[in-house]
């Protein structure tokens, strides 16, 4: 079988210091007897499901405090003023700082070791959070949660990018990303059930949220050690011919790459297009975390009981999941990313405009919440896939995925202070901040698309191939 030459093979000439040390991607010599479709199904089953489960647990554990805050947590821990917002924010301090080092360490220790270790540590800290007795204890556990999870999200995206070609990657990225939405839906349903456990064995119901989800995460972390796939060159479940085939079809030979140097990191950030990726993700993270952390609080202002509030956080996430999957399918079929990202931003802006201007009527305000969830959650995975799959080779993808996720998640600092108790029930400041971030994101996406067009035009002129785009638009 003849293998299609990848359109995103590493641009060796543009990285003089790195290219001398990195080998070119492997290519198959002669015809292959491998059934490509069967191999792709095998990869899908082996790579994606466990990463989906890992991040579902991680995101659920990260945002379950939003459900706990609608129960007795503030009263039991004697939280005052904006202390609950500070507890949300402190998670992002280590989470942002350790994203790049974490990706480098994952390459050194192998994904099955690093990712399983991260999620196991996360589960242990989550379990401990169920027993905190003070505000300072809550801050400590939230800090260590951020430290433990710093490597999970960028590490998973980094790993997935080495298993698939660019034109088939969006659906896989989105399936992985949809774990966030499943966590939002499942979290609301689970919290509504656990809310009835008040007083069981002497513990408040909010403690049971952390205890039960912590135990489940520990179990997942242990299983992940045996189930997480490593990079193609190290995959024990592939034959030598299959490893060579996967590396050739994706144009990535991560096994040949030397350790990343400071010079390579500086060179990476010398390209303004690489930097813009972080701002695109920052812009979508602000409304995403605003929704994830404050959807129960916002829905509660519509007049629902605690259990009804948890249940009413499910439909917006379900609608967002449907749009995510549809956008991913169409994006891969059309081999376009920009239009779907821009549509997501526009939908978010419409939803925020409804929430800013409508102060009465449940149905319209609830529709605004649904639009925000659908817009920002559908744009998010396409932004990440677009950026990561336009990067070339081990060095760029390792640094780039960590940079985008790391810098983008500074939006968490903004989001956690968007919706303060004193601004209830209309939260004009919070919605305005989300609106501003979304508009900045739309501009950043347009700028990035323009730079992609310029680089593609330059590549066609240099290579003399009218059909050979270096990067997707």
Short mmCIF file of C-alpha atoms in Angstrom, two decimals, residues 107-343:
data_model
loop_
_atom_site.label_atom_id
_atom_site.label_comp_id
_atom_site.label_asym_id
_atom_site.label_seq_id
_atom_site.Cartn_x
_atom_site.Cartn_y
_atom_site.Cartn_z
CA UNK A 107 8.77 12.57 27.02
CA UNK A 108 11.51 11.43 29.40
CA UNK A 109 9.46 9.06 31.60
CA UNK A 110 7.01 7.84 28.90
CA UNK A 111 3.29 8.69 28.83
CA UNK A 112 1.99 5.59 30.65
CA UNK A 113 4.22 6.37 33.64
CA UNK A 114 3.80 10.13 33.73
CA UNK A 115 0.07 10.41 33.02
CA UNK A 116 -0.90 7.61 35.39
CA UNK A 117 1.30 9.15 38.10
CA UNK A 118 -0.34 12.54 37.63
CA UNK A 119 -3.89 11.22 37.83
CA UNK A 120 -3.08 8.97 40.81
CA UNK A 121 -1.65 11.94 42.72
CA UNK A 122 -4.70 13.97 41.73
CA UNK A 123 -7.05 11.35 43.15
CA UNK A 124 -5.17 11.17 46.44
CA UNK A 125 -5.31 14.95 46.91
CA UNK A 126 -9.01 14.98 45.96
CA UNK A 127 -9.71 12.36 48.61
CA UNK A 128 -7.86 14.48 51.17
CA UNK A 129 -9.95 17.50 50.18
CA UNK A 130 -12.99 15.66 51.51
CA UNK A 131 -11.55 15.89 55.02
CA UNK A 132 -10.36 19.52 55.16
CA UNK A 133 -11.51 21.44 58.23
CA UNK A 134 -10.58 25.02 57.37
CA UNK A 135 -10.16 27.58 54.62
CA UNK A 136 -6.36 27.14 54.69
CA UNK A 137 -6.79 23.38 54.25
CA UNK A 138 -9.01 23.97 51.23
CA UNK A 139 -6.40 26.29 49.71
CA UNK A 140 -3.64 23.72 50.24
CA UNK A 141 -5.54 20.90 48.56
CA UNK A 142 -6.58 23.11 45.64
CA UNK A 143 -2.92 24.10 45.12
CA UNK A 144 -1.75 20.49 45.02
CA UNK A 145 -4.63 19.57 42.74
CA UNK A 146 -3.32 22.12 40.23
CA UNK A 147 0.22 20.76 40.58
CA UNK A 148 -0.89 17.16 40.04
CA UNK A 149 -3.04 17.95 37.01
CA UNK A 150 -0.62 20.30 35.25
CA UNK A 151 0.64 17.59 32.91
CA UNK A 152 -2.59 15.78 32.08
CA UNK A 153 -4.35 17.97 29.51
CA UNK A 154 -1.39 19.17 27.40
CA UNK A 155 0.25 15.77 27.73
CA UNK A 156 -2.79 13.98 26.31
CA UNK A 157 -3.09 16.37 23.36
CA UNK A 158 0.65 16.08 22.73
CA UNK A 159 0.41 12.28 22.73
CA UNK A 160 -2.65 12.12 20.46
CA UNK A 161 -0.95 14.36 17.87
CA UNK A 162 1.68 11.67 17.20
CA UNK A 163 -0.84 8.97 16.36
CA UNK A 164 -2.92 10.63 13.64
CA UNK A 165 -2.62 12.53 10.40
CA UNK A 166 -3.79 16.12 10.35
CA UNK A 167 -6.94 15.46 8.33
CA UNK A 168 -8.18 12.76 10.72
CA UNK A 169 -7.13 14.40 13.97
CA UNK A 170 -10.04 16.74 14.76
CA UNK A 171 -12.54 13.98 15.50
CA UNK A 172 -10.08 12.32 17.88
CA UNK A 173 -9.20 15.57 19.61
CA UNK A 174 -12.90 16.36 20.00
CA UNK A 175 -13.79 12.93 21.40
CA UNK A 176 -11.06 13.43 23.99
CA UNK A 177 -12.19 17.01 24.66
CA UNK A 178 -15.81 15.89 25.05
CA UNK A 179 -14.75 14.27 28.32
CA UNK A 180 -15.03 17.83 29.70
CA UNK A 181 -18.69 17.96 28.71
CA UNK A 182 -19.40 14.49 30.03
CA UNK A 183 -17.80 15.63 33.29
CA UNK A 184 -20.10 18.66 33.35
CA UNK A 185 -23.18 16.53 32.74
CA UNK A 186 -22.16 13.67 35.00
CA UNK A 187 -20.99 16.08 37.69
CA UNK A 188 -24.41 17.71 37.87
CA UNK A 189 -26.22 14.36 38.03
CA UNK A 190 -23.78 12.95 40.57
CA UNK A 191 -23.94 16.05 42.75
CA UNK A 192 -27.74 15.95 42.73
CA UNK A 193 -27.58 12.36 44.04
CA UNK A 194 -24.82 13.01 46.58
CA UNK A 195 -26.72 16.06 47.88
CA UNK A 196 -29.02 13.52 49.55
CA UNK A 197 -26.10 12.01 51.51
CA UNK A 198 -26.08 14.84 54.04
CA UNK A 199 -25.12 13.40 57.44
CA UNK A 200 -24.16 9.91 56.21
CA UNK A 201 -21.47 8.63 58.64
CA UNK A 202 -21.41 12.12 60.10
CA UNK A 203 -20.15 13.84 56.94
CA UNK A 204 -21.72 16.69 55.01
CA UNK A 205 -22.83 15.89 51.46
CA UNK A 206 -20.16 18.16 49.94
CA UNK A 207 -17.46 16.03 51.61
CA UNK A 208 -18.91 12.92 49.96
CA UNK A 209 -18.50 14.58 46.54
CA UNK A 210 -14.74 14.82 47.09
CA UNK A 211 -14.36 11.45 48.85
CA UNK A 212 -16.24 9.33 46.31
CA UNK A 213 -14.76 11.06 43.27
CA UNK A 214 -11.29 10.89 44.82
CA UNK A 215 -11.54 7.13 45.32
CA UNK A 216 -12.75 6.65 41.73
CA UNK A 217 -9.85 8.74 40.42
CA UNK A 218 -7.29 6.69 42.37
CA UNK A 219 -8.65 3.52 40.78
CA UNK A 220 -8.44 5.12 37.33
CA UNK A 221 -4.84 6.21 38.01
CA UNK A 222 -3.81 2.64 38.85
CA UNK A 223 -5.48 1.28 35.72
CA UNK A 224 -3.95 4.01 33.55
CA UNK A 225 -0.43 2.68 34.23
CA UNK A 226 -1.34 -0.47 32.32
CA UNK A 227 -3.66 1.03 29.69
CA UNK A 228 -2.14 4.35 28.53
CA UNK A 229 -0.39 4.01 25.16
CA UNK A 230 3.11 5.38 24.75
CA UNK A 231 4.42 7.07 21.59
CA UNK A 232 4.25 4.94 18.40
CA UNK A 233 7.92 3.92 18.47
CA UNK A 234 7.49 2.52 22.02
CA UNK A 235 4.08 0.87 21.61
CA UNK A 236 4.46 -2.78 22.66
CA UNK A 237 1.06 -3.65 21.16
CA UNK A 238 2.26 -2.80 17.62
CA UNK A 239 4.51 -4.93 15.43
CA UNK A 240 7.73 -3.43 14.11
CA UNK A 241 6.12 -2.98 10.69
CA UNK A 242 3.07 -1.30 12.22
CA UNK A 243 5.27 1.11 14.19
CA UNK A 244 7.13 2.06 11.03
CA UNK A 245 3.84 2.47 9.18
CA UNK A 246 2.30 4.77 11.81
CA UNK A 247 5.42 6.96 12.00
CA UNK A 248 5.56 7.20 8.20
CA UNK A 249 1.87 8.04 7.71
CA UNK A 250 1.90 10.78 10.37
CA UNK A 251 5.33 12.16 9.46
CA UNK A 252 6.45 12.22 13.10
CA UNK A 253 9.48 10.37 14.41
CA UNK A 254 9.48 11.38 18.06
CA UNK A 255 11.77 8.53 18.99
CA UNK A 256 14.69 10.13 17.14
CA UNK A 257 14.36 13.52 18.79
CA UNK A 258 17.01 14.60 21.33
CA UNK A 259 16.15 16.44 24.57
CA UNK A 260 14.75 19.95 24.08
CA UNK A 261 17.25 22.76 24.58
CA UNK A 262 16.85 26.34 25.77
CA UNK A 263 17.85 27.54 22.30
CA UNK A 264 14.98 25.59 20.75
CA UNK A 265 12.52 27.09 23.23
CA UNK A 266 13.74 30.61 22.42
CA UNK A 267 13.54 29.84 18.70
CA UNK A 268 9.97 28.60 19.09
CA UNK A 269 8.81 31.81 20.74
CA UNK A 270 10.56 33.85 18.06
CA UNK A 271 7.64 33.03 15.74
CA UNK A 272 4.68 35.32 16.53
CA UNK A 273 2.25 32.75 15.10
CA UNK A 274 3.29 30.31 17.82
CA UNK A 275 2.60 32.92 20.50
CA UNK A 276 -0.87 33.75 19.17
CA UNK A 277 -1.98 30.19 19.88
CA UNK A 278 -1.86 30.88 23.61
CA UNK A 279 -4.09 33.95 23.24
CA UNK A 280 -6.67 32.05 21.19
CA UNK A 281 -6.93 29.45 23.92
CA UNK A 282 -6.94 32.06 26.69
CA UNK A 283 -9.96 33.71 25.07
CA UNK A 284 -12.00 30.51 25.01
CA UNK A 285 -10.90 29.40 28.48
CA UNK A 286 -12.42 32.45 30.21
CA UNK A 287 -16.03 31.59 29.24
CA UNK A 288 -15.38 27.84 29.57
CA UNK A 289 -14.24 28.09 33.18
CA UNK A 290 -16.83 30.72 33.96
CA UNK A 291 -19.46 28.23 32.85
CA UNK A 292 -17.81 25.22 34.50
CA UNK A 293 -17.36 26.88 37.88
CA UNK A 294 -20.42 29.11 38.04
CA UNK A 295 -23.16 27.42 35.99
CA UNK A 296 -24.73 25.94 39.16
CA UNK A 297 -24.54 29.35 40.87
CA UNK A 298 -26.06 31.14 37.87
CA UNK A 299 -28.81 28.56 37.37
CA UNK A 300 -29.65 28.77 41.08
CA UNK A 301 -30.44 32.49 40.66
CA UNK A 302 -33.28 31.44 38.32
CA UNK A 303 -35.15 30.17 41.38
CA UNK A 304 -34.34 26.47 41.59
CA UNK A 305 -33.71 24.26 44.62
CA UNK A 306 -30.26 22.73 45.16
CA UNK A 307 -31.10 19.41 43.47
CA UNK A 308 -32.98 21.12 40.60
CA UNK A 309 -29.99 23.42 40.09
CA UNK A 310 -27.62 20.48 39.62
CA UNK A 311 -30.00 18.82 37.15
CA UNK A 312 -30.46 22.02 35.10
CA UNK A 313 -26.70 22.22 34.44
CA UNK A 314 -26.97 19.06 32.30
CA UNK A 315 -28.92 20.23 29.15
CA UNK A 316 -26.47 23.04 28.19
CA UNK A 317 -23.56 20.60 28.38
CA UNK A 318 -25.50 18.03 26.34
CA UNK A 319 -26.24 20.63 23.64
CA UNK A 320 -22.57 21.65 23.62
CA UNK A 321 -21.53 18.01 23.19
CA UNK A 322 -23.81 17.60 20.16
CA UNK A 323 -22.39 20.71 18.49
CA UNK A 324 -18.81 19.63 19.32
CA UNK A 325 -19.21 16.28 17.59
CA UNK A 326 -20.97 17.78 14.56
CA UNK A 327 -18.32 20.50 14.17
CA UNK A 328 -15.50 17.95 14.47
CA UNK A 329 -17.01 15.73 11.77
CA UNK A 330 -17.55 18.62 9.35
CA UNK A 331 -14.15 20.15 10.12
CA UNK A 332 -12.31 16.95 9.20
CA UNK A 333 -14.44 16.35 6.12
CA UNK A 334 -13.88 19.90 4.84
CA UNK A 335 -10.30 20.11 6.19
CA UNK A 336 -11.10 23.52 7.60
CA UNK A 337 -10.77 24.81 11.18
CA UNK A 338 -11.20 28.60 11.05
CA UNK A 339 -14.93 28.81 10.10
CA UNK A 340 -15.98 26.47 12.92
CA UNK A 341 -13.92 28.30 15.53
CA UNK A 342 -15.31 31.66 14.42
CA UNK A 343 -18.87 30.32 14.51
#
